[in-house]
Amino acid sequence: MDTGFLDRMERAAKGRQARIGIGVDTCGLNIIEGIEAASEYAEIVMVGDPGPDCDIGTLEQIRAEDPASTLVGLLEKGEIDGAVRGNLSATRVMSRISKTFEVRVRRLSLLALPDWSFFLAPVGIDEGDSISDRLKLAVQGAEYLKSMDVDPGVSILSGGRLEDLGRCDRVDRTLAEAELLARLARDAGVRAEHRGILIETCRGDDLIVAPDGISGNLIFRTLMLLSGA
């Protein structure tokens, strides 16, 4: 997506001013600054215990011994419109969401570069292990993007270049799975291409599907935490 996508999302958020719960477990300057910045786009409720030394100013707060359960409970009861885990344990929050709503949690991460933004999946280390799971990420991710007025292009990654077939069994397996995944996604109406390991050729596409959750998590951490995407 181009930079206009993020602009549209920001305008939509400001126009709605939804009530959003953000999980907090111990205070940190970065998270408080982030919450204060988010207050421009939504009505923010801190859920958890930031600690006695944390100055939260006028921010609304709900103290909780089990903030993950409280956060998801507020969402279930409709007392908030959306939930952000903040610095709570991803494992605990995702598990609580799965049990409460009886769903298989699948996540997309939005990464914004100066002239281009894209969604990445899978990003949880225990996600995307099967072709079926990655197919659902590709198809449902594309459907979500269409709901945001984006005609999505989807890149499917694997463990080697197409000409690397035969170098080792592991690479061969990822190449075969990615070829099948791209074909199944196209059969489902998604504009999908297998890019091999050449992630640099994905520039301009809207959703990148990694070979598994571990590699997706590494891509996310490299771009987000090392490069500041």
XYZ file of N, CA and C in Angstrom:
687
model
N 0.843 -1.194 0.000
C 0.000 0.000 0.000
C 0.879 1.246 0.000
N 0.407 2.314 -0.642
C 1.157 3.557 -0.601
C 0.846 4.297 0.695
N 1.473 5.472 0.860
C 1.306 6.222 2.106
C -0.134 6.671 2.321
N -0.929 6.733 1.270
C -2.323 7.133 1.408
C -3.135 6.159 2.242
N -2.711 4.885 2.286
C -3.429 3.884 3.078
C -3.396 4.242 4.558
N -2.218 4.569 5.054
C -2.105 4.940 6.470
C -2.851 6.233 6.757
N -2.804 7.160 5.822
C -3.543 8.421 6.004
C -5.036 8.152 6.140
N -5.564 7.248 5.311
C -6.990 6.909 5.383
C -7.336 6.243 6.710
N -6.455 5.373 7.185
C -6.690 4.718 8.467
C -6.709 5.734 9.606
N -5.788 6.688 9.568
C -5.734 7.703 10.617
C -6.978 8.583 10.598
N -7.421 8.966 9.402
C -8.626 9.793 9.311
C -9.847 9.032 9.816
N -9.927 7.746 9.470
C -11.061 6.939 9.924
C -11.059 6.801 11.442
N -9.877 6.610 12.018
C -9.778 6.474 13.474
C -10.182 7.763 14.174
N -9.706 8.895 13.669
C -10.062 10.180 14.273
C -11.557 10.438 14.158
N -12.142 10.027 13.040
C -13.564 10.260 12.842
C -14.434 9.421 13.747
N -13.978 8.230 14.080
C -14.800 7.342 14.906
C -14.578 7.566 16.398
N -13.319 7.770 16.801
C -12.978 7.911 18.227
C -13.506 6.727 19.044
N -13.092 5.528 18.655
C -13.504 4.312 19.357
C -12.898 4.262 20.756
N -13.509 3.457 21.608
C -12.995 3.237 22.961
C -12.097 1.994 22.917
N -10.810 2.182 23.182
C -9.821 1.126 23.010
C -9.119 0.837 24.336
N -9.090 -0.434 24.711
C -8.351 -0.853 25.895
C -6.931 -1.242 25.527
N -5.956 -0.780 26.319
C -4.548 -1.112 26.091
C -3.987 -1.754 27.358
N -3.430 -2.946 27.221
C -2.879 -3.658 28.366
C -1.557 -3.069 28.819
N -1.390 -2.958 30.131
C -0.160 -2.401 30.705
C 0.294 -3.282 31.866
N 1.546 -3.717 31.806
C 2.146 -4.490 32.895
C 3.485 -3.852 33.235
N 3.501 -3.063 34.275
C 4.626 -2.211 34.687
C 4.761 -1.044 33.710
N 5.277 0.024 34.237
C 5.308 1.273 33.476
C 6.619 1.425 32.718
N 6.531 2.046 31.597
C 7.708 2.413 30.829
C 7.404 3.695 30.086
N 8.415 4.542 29.942
C 8.195 5.832 29.289
C 7.660 5.647 27.880
N 8.184 4.659 27.159
C 7.765 4.459 25.773
C 6.284 4.126 25.665
N 5.802 3.258 26.557
C 4.394 2.863 26.440
C 3.476 4.005 26.840
N 3.851 4.794 27.847
C 3.016 5.935 28.232
C 2.987 6.964 27.112
N 4.140 7.237 26.509
C 4.178 8.174 25.382
C 3.340 7.645 24.225
N 3.395 6.330 23.990
C 2.600 5.743 22.921
C 1.112 5.858 23.176
N 0.710 5.637 24.430
C -0.708 5.750 24.783
C -1.181 7.190 24.648
N -0.356 8.128 25.085
C -0.730 9.542 24.959
C -0.881 9.929 23.492
N 0.010 9.424 22.639
C -0.097 9.715 21.205
C -1.351 9.077 20.614
N -1.687 7.866 21.076
C -2.877 7.175 20.569
C -4.161 7.880 20.964
N -4.109 8.676 22.021
C -5.305 9.389 22.487
C -5.825 10.384 21.458
N -4.998 10.709 20.474
C -5.440 11.590 19.392
C -6.445 10.881 18.483
N -6.386 9.550 18.470
C -7.193 8.775 17.539
C -8.329 8.001 18.201
N -8.284 7.831 19.522
C -9.292 7.009 20.194
C -9.395 7.405 21.660
N -10.478 6.962 22.281
C -10.633 7.100 23.729
C -9.917 5.909 24.367
N -8.843 6.168 25.096
C -7.964 5.113 25.582
C -8.256 4.763 27.038
N -8.276 3.459 27.312
C -8.411 2.952 28.675
C -7.218 2.040 28.955
N -6.415 2.389 29.960
C -5.312 1.527 30.365
C -5.854 0.404 31.239
N -5.468 -0.832 30.931
C -5.937 -1.993 31.691
C -4.722 -2.709 32.278
N -4.627 -2.720 33.609
C -3.492 -3.352 34.267
C -2.959 -2.482 35.383
N -1.734 -2.750 35.788
C -1.109 -2.004 36.877
C 0.242 -1.473 36.421
N 0.324 -0.178 36.121
C 1.589 0.384 35.658
C 2.620 0.552 36.765
N 2.203 0.377 38.022
C 3.138 0.522 39.136
C 3.006 1.869 39.813
N 3.470 1.961 41.079
C 3.267 3.181 41.868
C 4.070 4.382 41.387
N 5.145 4.142 40.675
C 6.012 5.248 40.266
C 5.679 5.789 38.882
N 4.580 5.314 38.316
C 4.234 5.712 36.948
C 3.239 6.866 36.966
N 3.594 7.943 36.309
C 2.709 9.104 36.208
C 1.870 8.964 34.941
N 0.590 8.629 35.121
C -0.279 8.430 33.957
C -1.144 9.654 33.675
N -0.962 10.704 34.466
C -1.705 11.937 34.220
C -3.206 11.724 34.307
N -3.906 12.143 33.272
C -5.374 12.052 33.262
C -5.888 10.818 32.517
N -4.987 9.908 32.145
C -5.409 8.718 31.415
C -6.328 7.849 32.274
N -7.391 7.341 31.659
C -8.297 6.447 32.375
C -7.618 5.097 32.597
N -7.833 4.542 33.787
C -7.163 3.291 34.116
C -8.108 2.329 34.819
N -8.010 1.046 34.456
C -8.700 -0.028 35.161
C -7.626 -0.955 35.713
N -7.443 -0.944 37.029
C -6.437 -1.812 37.641
C -6.940 -3.254 37.657
N -6.026 -4.181 37.422
C -6.420 -5.589 37.368
C -5.237 -6.469 37.730
N -5.498 -7.501 38.539
C -4.454 -8.465 38.869
C -4.133 -9.353 37.673
N -5.138 -9.608 36.846
C -4.959 -10.404 35.628
C -5.400 -9.539 34.447
N -4.527 -8.620 34.011
C -4.946 -7.665 32.976
C -5.315 -8.314 31.649
N -4.705 -9.442 31.301
C -5.054 -10.107 30.037
C -6.514 -10.542 30.045
N -6.940 -11.167 31.141
C -8.332 -11.612 31.247
C -9.285 -10.429 31.310
N -8.886 -9.388 32.045
C -9.744 -8.207 32.164
C -9.902 -7.510 30.821
N -8.803 -7.374 30.094
C -8.833 -6.708 28.788
C -9.772 -7.433 27.829
N -9.628 -8.744 27.733
C -10.469 -9.525 26.822
C -11.908 -9.553 27.321
N -12.094 -9.573 28.643
C -13.445 -9.532 29.200
C -14.172 -8.246 28.857
N -13.467 -7.122 28.896
C -14.070 -5.841 28.513
C -14.503 -5.865 27.051
N -13.676 -6.489 26.212
C -14.010 -6.597 24.791
C -15.230 -7.492 24.592
N -15.274 -8.599 25.309
C -16.395 -9.533 25.192
C -17.714 -8.869 25.596
N -17.677 -8.058 26.643
C -18.891 -7.412 27.149
C -19.264 -6.152 26.374
N -18.434 -5.760 25.417
C -18.735 -4.580 24.620
C -18.430 -3.274 25.317
N -17.655 -3.326 26.398
C -17.318 -2.106 27.123
C -16.175 -1.350 26.458
N -15.459 -2.026 25.565
C -14.485 -1.370 24.701
C -14.727 -1.863 23.279
N -14.326 -1.043 22.304
C -14.531 -1.398 20.896
C -13.393 -2.238 20.337
N -12.238 -2.135 20.968
C -11.078 -2.874 20.498
C -10.071 -3.019 21.615
N -9.154 -3.986 21.454
C -8.152 -4.249 22.483
C -6.763 -4.294 21.862
N -5.815 -3.664 22.549
C -4.403 -3.698 22.168
C -3.648 -4.307 23.344
N -2.831 -5.319 23.102
C -2.216 -6.009 24.239
C -1.154 -5.170 24.938
N -0.648 -4.127 24.273
C 0.371 -3.290 24.904
C 1.608 -4.099 25.225
N 2.060 -4.049 26.496
C 3.228 -4.845 26.865
C 2.861 -6.074 27.693
N 1.600 -6.502 27.590
C 1.201 -7.760 28.212
C 1.764 -8.936 27.410
N 1.820 -10.094 28.040
C 2.294 -11.297 27.367
C 1.407 -11.632 26.170
N 2.025 -11.744 24.998
C 1.261 -12.106 23.799
C 0.623 -13.480 23.960
N 1.348 -14.405 24.571
C 0.826 -15.759 24.754
C -0.449 -15.749 25.585
N -0.443 -14.993 26.684
C -1.609 -14.974 27.565
C -2.797 -14.278 26.906
N -2.538 -13.168 26.233
C -3.639 -12.434 25.604
C -4.243 -13.248 24.462
N -3.398 -13.813 23.598
C -3.907 -14.599 22.477
C -4.680 -15.828 22.964
N -4.158 -16.469 24.019
C -4.850 -17.629 24.576
C -6.218 -17.245 25.122
N -6.283 -16.101 25.805
C -7.557 -15.656 26.372
C -8.550 -15.304 25.272
N -8.089 -14.649 24.210
C -8.965 -14.322 23.081
C -9.512 -15.601 22.453
N -8.621 -16.578 22.246
C -9.023 -17.836 21.619
C -10.093 -18.552 22.434
N -9.902 -18.610 23.752
C -10.862 -19.307 24.609
C -12.174 -18.539 24.733
N -12.081 -17.231 24.878
C -13.286 -16.424 25.097
C -14.190 -16.411 23.872
N -13.586 -16.222 22.702
C -14.381 -16.075 21.479
C -14.436 -17.359 20.648
N -13.764 -18.415 21.139
C -13.755 -19.711 20.457
C -13.329 -19.554 18.998
N -12.167 -18.929 18.824
C -11.631 -18.695 17.485
C -10.178 -19.156 17.445
N -9.697 -19.416 16.236
C -8.275 -19.662 15.995
C -7.660 -18.310 15.679
N -6.786 -17.839 16.545
C -6.219 -16.504 16.380
C -5.197 -16.506 15.247
N -5.376 -15.586 14.319
C -4.414 -15.375 13.241
C -4.103 -13.887 13.181
N -2.819 -13.561 13.141
C -2.410 -12.164 13.240
C -1.719 -11.679 11.971
N -1.959 -10.421 11.641
C -1.222 -9.717 10.606
C -0.511 -8.543 11.269
N 0.733 -8.307 10.891
C 1.453 -7.135 11.393
C 1.578 -6.115 10.271
N 1.224 -4.875 10.573
C 1.341 -3.791 9.602
C 2.686 -3.110 9.790
N 3.493 -3.094 8.743
C 4.809 -2.463 8.775
C 4.816 -1.298 7.800
N 5.252 -0.147 8.276
C 5.229 1.069 7.460
C 6.651 1.534 7.179
N 7.004 1.610 5.910
C 8.266 2.172 5.457
C 7.986 3.560 4.887
N 9.022 4.357 4.599
C 8.778 5.737 4.161
C 7.841 5.882 2.960
N 7.916 4.956 1.985
C 7.102 5.111 0.772
C 6.198 3.911 0.499
N 6.053 3.039 1.489
C 5.332 1.785 1.235
C 4.994 1.128 2.562
N 3.814 0.552 2.657
C 3.439 -0.203 3.853
C 2.840 -1.537 3.420
N 2.966 -2.530 4.291
C 2.467 -3.856 3.946
C 2.142 -4.636 5.212
N 1.316 -5.660 5.040
C 1.025 -6.582 6.129
C 1.918 -7.809 5.990
N 2.336 -8.331 7.141
C 3.195 -9.511 7.194
C 2.522 -10.587 8.041
N 2.592 -11.829 7.584
C 2.054 -12.964 8.345
C 2.776 -14.228 7.876
N 2.813 -15.276 8.682
C 2.488 -15.298 10.109
C 3.604 -14.646 10.911
N 3.266 -14.125 12.087
C 4.272 -13.477 12.929
C 4.384 -14.121 14.309
N 3.447 -14.989 14.670
C 3.562 -15.747 15.912
C 4.375 -17.003 15.661
N 5.280 -17.352 16.577
C 6.197 -18.471 16.336
C 5.475 -19.810 16.214
N 4.241 -19.882 16.713
C 3.479 -21.127 16.616
C 2.385 -21.050 15.557
N 2.485 -20.065 14.671
C 1.474 -19.876 13.635
C 2.039 -20.253 12.267
N 1.144 -20.595 11.349
C 1.536 -20.811 9.965
C 2.317 -22.080 9.694
N 2.187 -23.090 10.566
C 2.952 -24.317 10.361
C 2.409 -25.171 9.218
N 1.144 -25.020 8.899
C 0.544 -25.842 7.846
C 0.194 -24.993 6.628
N 0.085 -25.663 5.485
C -0.342 -24.970 4.269
C -1.732 -24.392 4.468
N -2.598 -25.148 5.120
C -3.968 -24.687 5.366
C -3.985 -23.395 6.169
N -3.153 -23.318 7.202
C -3.130 -22.125 8.044
C -2.617 -20.921 7.262
N -1.559 -21.114 6.481
C -1.017 -20.001 5.697
C -1.994 -19.588 4.596
N -2.725 -20.559 4.048
C -3.729 -20.225 3.032
C -4.816 -19.344 3.631
N -5.257 -19.680 4.836
C -6.277 -18.858 5.483
C -5.748 -17.460 5.776
N -4.485 -17.351 6.167
C -3.891 -16.029 6.376
C -3.891 -15.229 5.078
N -3.534 -15.882 3.972
C -3.487 -15.190 2.684
C -4.877 -14.770 2.225
N -5.831 -15.695 2.290
C -7.180 -15.416 1.787
C -7.912 -14.433 2.690
N -7.897 -14.679 3.993
C -8.593 -13.782 4.915
C -7.902 -12.427 4.999
N -6.570 -12.422 4.893
C -5.855 -11.150 4.864
C -6.224 -10.334 3.636
N -6.333 -11.010 2.486
C -6.734 -10.318 1.259
C -8.156 -9.788 1.373
N -9.042 -10.570 1.986
C -10.424 -10.110 2.176
C -10.466 -8.873 3.066
N -9.647 -8.856 4.109
C -9.594 -7.689 4.985
C -9.116 -6.461 4.214
N -8.088 -6.634 3.403
C -7.574 -5.507 2.628
C -8.610 -4.997 1.635
N -9.362 -5.904 1.030
C -10.423 -5.478 0.117
C -11.467 -4.647 0.850
N -11.737 -5.007 2.116
C -12.697 -4.226 2.906
C -12.173 -2.829 3.206
N -10.843 -2.651 3.051
C -10.214 -1.344 3.258
C -9.963 -0.635 1.929
N -10.662 -1.086 0.874
C -10.548 -0.492 -0.467
C -9.153 -0.646 -1.067
N -8.503 -1.771 -0.777
C -7.208 -2.093 -1.367
C -7.376 -3.317 -2.260
N -6.850 -3.243 -3.488
C -6.817 -4.403 -4.373
C -5.515 -5.142 -4.080
N -5.549 -6.172 -3.229
C -4.307 -6.687 -2.657
C -3.497 -7.574 -3.588
N -2.192 -7.330 -3.567
C -1.238 -8.248 -4.154
C -0.561 -9.001 -3.019
N -0.477 -10.327 -3.133
C 0.040 -11.163 -2.051
C 1.296 -11.889 -2.521
N 2.362 -11.763 -1.739
C 3.612 -12.468 -2.014
C 3.739 -13.667 -1.091
N 4.051 -14.826 -1.661
C 4.276 -16.045 -0.892
C 5.775 -16.336 -0.903
N 6.382 -16.419 0.281
C 7.815 -16.681 0.380
C 8.086 -18.154 0.664
N 9.287 -18.593 0.274
C 9.727 -19.956 0.573
C 11.198 -19.912 0.976
N 11.842 -21.086 1.055
C 13.201 -21.145 1.581
C 14.303 -21.094 0.550
N 13.993 -20.772 -0.700
C 15.035 -20.705 -1.714
C 14.520 -20.068 -2.988
N 15.449 -19.815 -3.902
C 15.047 -19.367 -5.233
C 14.468 -20.557 -6.001
N 13.680 -20.268 -7.013
C 13.040 -21.355 -7.756
C 14.077 -22.293 -8.363
N 15.235 -21.747 -8.764
C 16.278 -22.582 -9.364
C 17.081 -23.369 -8.324
N 16.768 -23.173 -7.031
C 17.461 -23.918 -5.977
C 16.859 -25.299 -5.742
N 15.833 -25.640 -6.489
C 15.194 -26.946 -6.332
C 16.235 -28.057 -6.480
N 16.272 -28.966 -5.502
C 17.217 -30.067 -5.524
C 18.417 -29.877 -4.618
N 18.587 -28.679 -4.038
C 19.761 -28.438 -3.190
C 19.657 -29.167 -1.859
N 18.455 -29.213 -1.281
C 18.259 -29.990 -0.059
C 16.765 -30.223 0.137
N 16.446 -31.257 0.909
C 15.043 -31.640 1.077
C 14.221 -30.526 1.717
N 14.808 -29.835 2.693
C 14.052 -28.792 3.400
C 13.666 -27.667 2.453
N 14.620 -27.225 1.633
C 14.330 -26.167 0.667
C 13.300 -26.652 -0.346
N 13.473 -27.879 -0.829
C 12.522 -28.430 -1.801
C 11.101 -28.433 -1.239
N 10.975 -28.791 0.029
C 9.643 -28.843 0.641
C 9.010 -27.459 0.705
N 9.795 -26.446 1.091
C 9.216 -25.096 1.184
C 8.859 -24.554 -0.193
N 9.669 -24.885 -1.204
C 9.352 -24.451 -2.568
C 8.045 -25.080 -3.041
N 7.900 -26.378 -2.804
C 6.680 -27.067 -3.238
C 5.458 -26.534 -2.501
N 5.601 -26.310 -1.192
C 4.470 -25.801 -0.413
C 4.069 -24.405 -0.879
N 5.056 -23.551 -1.152
C 4.748 -22.187 -1.577
C 4.089 -22.165 -2.950
N 4.545 -23.038 -3.859
C 3.907 -23.133 -5.172
C 2.444 -23.542 -5.026
N 2.202 -24.549 -4.189
C 0.830 -25.008 -3.957
C 0.001 -23.918 -3.292
N 0.576 -23.257 -2.305
C -0.136 -22.203 -1.588
C -0.532 -21.069 -2.524
N 0.389 -20.645 -3.387
C 0.080 -19.566 -4.326
C -1.039 -19.982 -5.281
N -0.988 -21.232 -5.746
C -2.035 -21.704 -6.671
C -3.389 -21.763 -5.982
N -3.417 -22.293 -4.753
C -4.680 -22.373 -4.019
C -5.235 -20.986 -3.718
N -4.351 -20.048 -3.410
C -4.800 -18.678 -3.153
C -5.394 -18.064 -4.416
N -4.750 -18.301 -5.566
C -5.295 -17.779 -6.830
C -6.642 -18.421 -7.134
N -6.771 -19.719 -6.848
C -8.055 -20.397 -7.049
C -9.151 -19.774 -6.191
N -8.750 -19.191 -5.050
C -9.709 -18.544 -4.145
C -9.936 -17.077 -4.501
N -9.360 -16.636 -5.629
C -9.583 -15.269 -6.083
C -8.574 -14.256 -5.600
N -7.444 -14.731 -5.062
C -6.411 -13.832 -4.545
C -5.310 -13.674 -5.591
N -4.854 -12.450 -5.785
C -3.747 -12.175 -6.711
C -2.429 -12.486 -5.995
N -2.014 -13.757 -6.072
C -0.869 -14.229 -5.293
C 0.244 -14.727 -6.206
N 1.497 -14.490 -5.775
C 2.669 -14.943 -6.513
C 3.676 -15.555 -5.546
N 4.291 -16.655 -5.961
C 5.381 -17.253 -5.197
C 6.666 -16.526 -5.565
N 7.323 -15.924 -4.564
C 8.532 -15.134 -4.806
C 9.806 -15.866 -4.407
N 9.708 -17.134 -3.991
C 10.891 -17.815 -3.501
C 11.392 -17.157 -2.225
N 12.714 -17.085 -2.077
C 13.312 -16.446 -0.905
C 13.593 -14.963 -1.155
N 13.291 -14.493 -2.356
C 13.655 -13.133 -2.769
C 12.658 -12.114 -2.217
N 12.758 -11.845 -0.930
C 11.826 -10.927 -0.273
C 11.923 -9.525 -0.866
N 13.085 -9.187 -1.430
C 13.240 -7.858 -2.025
C 12.333 -7.657 -3.234
N 11.877 -8.742 -3.858
C 10.977 -8.611 -5.007
C 9.528 -8.406 -4.581
N 9.278 -8.422 -3.273
C 7.914 -8.225 -2.764
C 7.533 -6.754 -2.662
N 8.485 -5.853 -2.881
C 8.194 -4.422 -2.744
C 7.006 -4.036 -3.614
N 6.061 -3.348 -2.994
C 4.857 -2.922 -3.688
C 3.660 -3.815 -3.426
N 3.909 -5.049 -2.964
C 2.781 -5.920 -2.631
C 2.212 -5.539 -1.267
N 1.025 -6.019 -0.987
C 0.279 -5.561 0.192
C 0.296 -6.549 1.351
N 0.538 -7.812 1.055
C 0.597 -8.843 2.092
C 1.713 -9.811 1.738
N 2.607 -10.039 2.690
C 3.706 -10.984 2.513
C 3.483 -12.151 3.465
N 3.468 -13.361 2.919
C 3.262 -14.564 3.724
C 4.584 -15.322 3.814
N 5.133 -15.396 5.023
C 6.403 -16.076 5.266
C 6.208 -17.593 5.275
N 7.301 -18.364 5.162
C 7.176 -19.825 5.134
C 6.649 -20.435 6.427
N 6.849 -19.754 7.547
C 6.340 -20.228 8.837
C 6.408 -19.073 9.828
N 5.890 -19.322 11.040
C 5.826 -18.255 12.026
C 7.173 -17.824 12.554
N 8.140 -18.745 12.616
C 9.464 -18.372 13.115
C 10.145 -17.412 12.151
N 10.149 -17.733 10.863
C 10.773 -16.829 9.893
C 10.004 -15.519 9.804
N 8.669 -15.578 9.914
C 7.885 -14.348 9.914
C 8.211 -13.472 11.103
N 8.393 -14.093 12.275
C 8.742 -13.344 13.477
C 10.114 -12.706 13.337
N 11.052 -13.414 12.727
C 12.389 -12.856 12.510
C 12.346 -11.678 11.536
N 11.553 -11.796 10.468
C 11.403 -10.675 9.531
C 10.829 -9.468 10.259
N 9.782 -9.704 11.060
C 9.149 -8.621 11.816
C 10.150 -7.948 12.746
N 10.899 -8.739 13.507
C 11.834 -8.166 14.472
C 12.967 -7.412 13.780
N 13.417 -7.930 12.645
C 14.480 -7.248 11.906
C 14.016 -5.886 11.408
N 12.820 -5.842 10.813
C 12.316 -4.585 10.263
C 11.848 -3.626 11.349
N 11.125 -4.147 12.340
C 10.503 -3.290 13.350
C 11.476 -2.884 14.446
N 12.178 -3.852 15.001
C 12.976 -3.585 16.187
C 14.420 -3.196 15.874
N 14.943 -3.643 14.741
C 16.295 -3.241 14.359
C 16.300 -2.048 13.409
N 15.358 -2.052 12.465
C 15.369 -1.015 11.425
C 14.361 0.096 11.661
N 13.462 -0.071 12.637
C 12.528 0.998 12.979
C 11.395 1.192 12.009
N 10.962 0.121 11.331
C 9.828 0.239 10.396
C 8.560 0.591 11.153
